[in-house]
Amino acid sequence: MIIDHQYNIGHICTTTQCENGLGDKVAMRWLSPHLEQCDYTFSDLDRHSARFANVLRKLDIKPGDVFFTFLPRMPEQFFAFLGALKLQAIVGTLFSNFGEEAILDRVGDAGARVIITKKGFLKKISRIRDRLPALRFIIVVDADDHVSADILSYQRLMDEASDEFITARTPPETPSVLHYTSGSTGKPKGVLHAHRSILMQRSTTESILGLTPDDIFWCTADQGWVTGTSYGIIGPWSMGVTQVHFGGGYNAEEWFRILQDQKISVWYSAPTALRMLMREDAELYARFDLASLRHICSVGEPLNPEVIHWARRTIGKEIYDTWFQTETGAIMIANRPGLEIRPGSMGLPAAGIEPAIIADDGTIILDQTPGNLCLKVGWPSMFTTYLNNSSVYDSRMKAGYYYTGDTACRDADGYYWFQGRSDDVINTAGHLISPFEIESTLIEVPEVAEAGVIGAPDELLYEKVIAFVSLHRQATFSRELELKIRLHVTNKLSSVATPHEIICVDSVPKNKSGKIMRRVLKARYLGTDAGDISTLED
Ligand code: AMP
């Protein structure tokens, strides 16, 4: 796949495919939210991304500069992503649901110079624009003409750009994709990858997702998250596979129609979506012919055994659970075709990956006791750093292992079983959410004095967000205040961070150094024992 030491992701996913004779093959079948269809060949992808690389170059974007996409799923997202990589810019992708504070934290931290968005999202950006001093241009995909000297029309820029672009030879360590991930403390951290990740994204697309060049693949992940770029763009296109991308959201009937009509052969989705499908009337699946679908893969949260049994029983398909995270860039542990599935287990490591279960004192656990899930450093798609935060990076690396933040155990045959997180990060519907970020946003509401946020088990979402708030003396808790708090979190962060329940308490438990004791809140919520509370503030 790597020719002449050229590791450039944008180049390999487009130009190389054309050089391999796939120029006329459909790379992307685009389905609008209303299911209108538009096909783009590899040669179309190559031309559009080359033009976009020229657009950025004209705006004086240099290799290493940061560029962000803030778009719903739409074809321009893919052209911009690949074009910016061709130019060797660093590409960050923002989840289209993000509110202004979430955008500010990411675009501001990265010092991004250009962002591409759509008219409807401009208001969010304009509210924080004066706090983004490095941001020079905003490109608007649906503006017919330039709006001002620095708010520019995508169409005009593309019309004026050439579609000739020679991608410079890109060494493996050249920075490429930037995704922000939430921790239990502090602001989200920018996980920076390098072009070499394509090696592992491609090999796992083949060996774990089981794709062959003739497949038609559909990955439902948003491009704002790592699955949406590693497997919704890079892996499949690096091996010339046709991908279907759908601009609409969850709708069981439409999803089954897409699987049937588009003859999807491999489908990559998430447990929450699969659990939602499971709840639909059984009569629904009977109406569709899924003969083309070979198997389903799943990622993002634990896959319950019931979902695997349901898929076998009702649609006669196997679901392969896969595990990875933003920092790993590609699948590390997984079930896959040809391997016995142990329902509830994440499977076996991918080729070349050496996980270990390590106790808090640093000893490697060899029996089936749970511990920290770690990975021996040096896999090809390993992130290079947390942008502007090398101390956190260093703290996650110990004795040659990267600590993933998850806990797991390994059975006698080497299968890994997910146990949970070793920190307070909440996983709701496959989105990692920081309790700290939500707490900080909650106390911006004038009536709220203190806030503590936890994740509680949920049958559909895996975890749901529960907020405990104490109010200032003059304030009273009411339905209106609850709505106001919810709306504030939705606008500032995103709807996935919005608490499912807001519980008013006299005070939020803290330890003697003032740290919120989320463990105590969780025990209170679940009616379980809070363990040692000797450090609780009086
Ligand atoms: P992210 O970095 O946002 O992609 O989230 C990665 C995290 O999601 C992992 O560290 C896990 O906590 C969780 N996760 C991803 N895949 C799985 C899986 N197959 N089973 C259980 N948890 C998963």
PDB file of N, CA and C and ligand atoms in Angstrom, residues 181 226 298-303 321-327 346 404 406 418 421 427 430 432, ligand 1:
ATOM      1  N   THR A 181     -10.891  14.176  23.288  1.00  0.00           N
ATOM      2  CA  THR A 181     -11.534  13.168  24.122  1.00  0.00           C
ATOM      3  C   THR A 181     -11.688  13.724  25.530  1.00  0.00           C
ATOM      4  N   VAL A 226     -13.684   9.108  16.470  1.00  0.00           N
ATOM      5  CA  VAL A 226     -12.605   8.352  15.829  1.00  0.00           C
ATOM      6  C   VAL A 226     -13.117   7.236  14.902  1.00  0.00           C
ATOM      7  N   SER A 298     -19.606  -4.059  15.891  1.00  0.00           N
ATOM      8  CA  SER A 298     -20.102  -3.100  16.879  1.00  0.00           C
ATOM      9  C   SER A 298     -18.935  -2.495  17.638  1.00  0.00           C
ATOM     10  N   VAL A 299     -19.084  -1.253  18.064  1.00  0.00           N
ATOM     11  CA  VAL A 299     -18.003  -0.580  18.806  1.00  0.00           C
ATOM     12  C   VAL A 299     -18.566   0.526  19.682  1.00  0.00           C
ATOM     13  N   GLY A 300     -17.814   0.908  20.696  1.00  0.00           N
ATOM     14  CA  GLY A 300     -18.131   2.124  21.446  1.00  0.00           C
ATOM     15  C   GLY A 300     -18.582   1.903  22.866  1.00  0.00           C
ATOM     16  N   GLU A 301     -19.229   0.778  23.119  1.00  0.00           N
ATOM     17  CA  GLU A 301     -19.728   0.467  24.459  1.00  0.00           C
ATOM     18  C   GLU A 301     -19.787  -1.046  24.537  1.00  0.00           C
ATOM     19  N   PRO A 302     -19.999  -1.552  25.760  1.00  0.00           N
ATOM     20  CA  PRO A 302     -20.110  -3.008  25.873  1.00  0.00           C
ATOM     21  C   PRO A 302     -21.308  -3.522  25.066  1.00  0.00           C
ATOM     22  N   LEU A 303     -21.111  -4.617  24.394  1.00  0.00           N
ATOM     23  CA  LEU A 303     -22.183  -5.240  23.607  1.00  0.00           C
ATOM     24  C   LEU A 303     -22.793  -6.357  24.451  1.00  0.00           C
ATOM     25  N   ASP A 321     -18.155  -7.808  18.274  1.00  0.00           N
ATOM     26  CA  ASP A 321     -17.807  -6.645  19.096  1.00  0.00           C
ATOM     27  C   ASP A 321     -16.339  -6.293  18.867  1.00  0.00           C
ATOM     28  N   THR A 322     -16.044  -4.993  18.780  1.00  0.00           N
ATOM     29  CA  THR A 322     -14.652  -4.547  18.617  1.00  0.00           C
ATOM     30  C   THR A 322     -14.372  -3.483  19.665  1.00  0.00           C
ATOM     31  N   TRP A 323     -13.147  -3.435  20.139  1.00  0.00           N
ATOM     32  CA  TRP A 323     -12.781  -2.428  21.161  1.00  0.00           C
ATOM     33  C   TRP A 323     -11.618  -1.576  20.662  1.00  0.00           C
ATOM     34  N   PHE A 324     -11.802  -0.282  20.759  1.00  0.00           N
ATOM     35  CA  PHE A 324     -10.668   0.628  20.605  1.00  0.00           C
ATOM     36  C   PHE A 324     -11.047   1.973  21.181  1.00  0.00           C
ATOM     37  N   GLN A 325     -10.187   2.933  21.118  1.00  0.00           N
ATOM     38  CA  GLN A 325     -10.499   4.264  21.632  1.00  0.00           C
ATOM     39  C   GLN A 325      -9.768   5.309  20.806  1.00  0.00           C
ATOM     40  N   THR A 326     -10.100   6.566  21.051  1.00  0.00           N
ATOM     41  CA  THR A 326      -9.526   7.660  20.267  1.00  0.00           C
ATOM     42  C   THR A 326      -8.003   7.535  20.223  1.00  0.00           C
ATOM     43  N   GLU A 327      -7.400   7.270  21.360  1.00  0.00           N
ATOM     44  CA  GLU A 327      -5.939   7.228  21.446  1.00  0.00           C
ATOM     45  C   GLU A 327      -5.336   6.074  20.636  1.00  0.00           C
ATOM     46  N   MET A 346     -14.918  -8.929  24.557  1.00  0.00           N
ATOM     47  CA  MET A 346     -14.495  -8.065  23.442  1.00  0.00           C
ATOM     48  C   MET A 346     -13.660  -8.844  22.429  1.00  0.00           C
ATOM     49  N   THR A 404      -5.102   2.580  29.356  1.00  0.00           N
ATOM     50  CA  THR A 404      -6.230   3.029  28.525  1.00  0.00           C
ATOM     51  C   THR A 404      -7.317   3.750  29.319  1.00  0.00           C
ATOM     52  N   ASP A 406      -9.524   2.037  30.938  1.00  0.00           N
ATOM     53  CA  ASP A 406     -10.559   1.008  31.088  1.00  0.00           C
ATOM     54  C   ASP A 406     -10.052  -0.073  32.035  1.00  0.00           C
ATOM     55  N   PHE A 418     -14.527  -6.653  29.125  1.00  0.00           N
ATOM     56  CA  PHE A 418     -14.592  -5.266  29.614  1.00  0.00           C
ATOM     57  C   PHE A 418     -15.279  -5.226  30.978  1.00  0.00           C
ATOM     58  N   ARG A 421     -14.785   1.664  33.470  1.00  0.00           N
ATOM     59  CA  ARG A 421     -13.735   2.681  33.399  1.00  0.00           C
ATOM     60  C   ARG A 421     -13.040   2.732  34.752  1.00  0.00           C
ATOM     61  N   ASN A 427     -19.921   6.974  29.764  1.00  0.00           N
ATOM     62  CA  ASN A 427     -20.116   6.525  28.379  1.00  0.00           C
ATOM     63  C   ASN A 427     -21.617   6.427  28.135  1.00  0.00           C
ATOM     64  N   GLY A 430     -22.297   5.492  23.649  1.00  0.00           N
ATOM     65  CA  GLY A 430     -21.033   5.449  22.912  1.00  0.00           C
ATOM     66  C   GLY A 430     -20.271   6.768  22.927  1.00  0.00           C
ATOM     67  N   LEU A 432     -18.147   9.450  25.035  1.00  0.00           N
ATOM     68  CA  LEU A 432     -17.483   9.648  26.320  1.00  0.00           C
ATOM     69  C   LEU A 432     -17.741  11.077  26.769  1.00  0.00           C
TER      70      LEU A 432
HETATM   71  P1  AMP B   1     -13.593   6.987  22.499  1.00  0.00           P
HETATM   72  O1  AMP B   1     -12.188   7.329  22.809  1.00  0.00           O
HETATM   73  O2  AMP B   1     -14.532   8.152  22.608  1.00  0.00           O
HETATM   74  O3  AMP B   1     -13.718   6.287  21.188  1.00  0.00           O
HETATM   75  O4  AMP B   1     -14.097   5.981  23.615  1.00  0.00           O
HETATM   76  C1  AMP B   1     -13.354   4.845  23.913  1.00  0.00           C
HETATM   77  C2  AMP B   1     -13.943   4.154  25.104  1.00  0.00           C
HETATM   78  O5  AMP B   1     -15.236   3.614  24.786  1.00  0.00           O
HETATM   79  C3  AMP B   1     -13.118   2.972  25.560  1.00  0.00           C
HETATM   80  O6  AMP B   1     -12.028   3.361  26.355  1.00  0.00           O
HETATM   81  C4  AMP B   1     -14.168   2.176  26.310  1.00  0.00           C
HETATM   82  O7  AMP B   1     -14.394   2.703  27.605  1.00  0.00           O
HETATM   83  C5  AMP B   1     -15.419   2.383  25.447  1.00  0.00           C
HETATM   84  N1  AMP B   1     -15.504   1.296  24.456  1.00  0.00           N
HETATM   85  C6  AMP B   1     -15.171   1.311  23.159  1.00  0.00           C
HETATM   86  N2  AMP B   1     -15.417   0.119  22.573  1.00  0.00           N
HETATM   87  C7  AMP B   1     -15.900  -0.689  23.540  1.00  0.00           C
HETATM   88  C8  AMP B   1     -16.320  -2.054  23.583  1.00  0.00           C
HETATM   89  N3  AMP B   1     -16.327  -2.811  22.506  1.00  0.00           N
HETATM   90  N4  AMP B   1     -16.720  -2.546  24.777  1.00  0.00           N
HETATM   91  C9  AMP B   1     -16.719  -1.765  25.895  1.00  0.00           C
HETATM   92  N5  AMP B   1     -16.348  -0.480  25.913  1.00  0.00           N
HETATM   93  C10 AMP B   1     -15.943   0.067  24.746  1.00  0.00           C
END
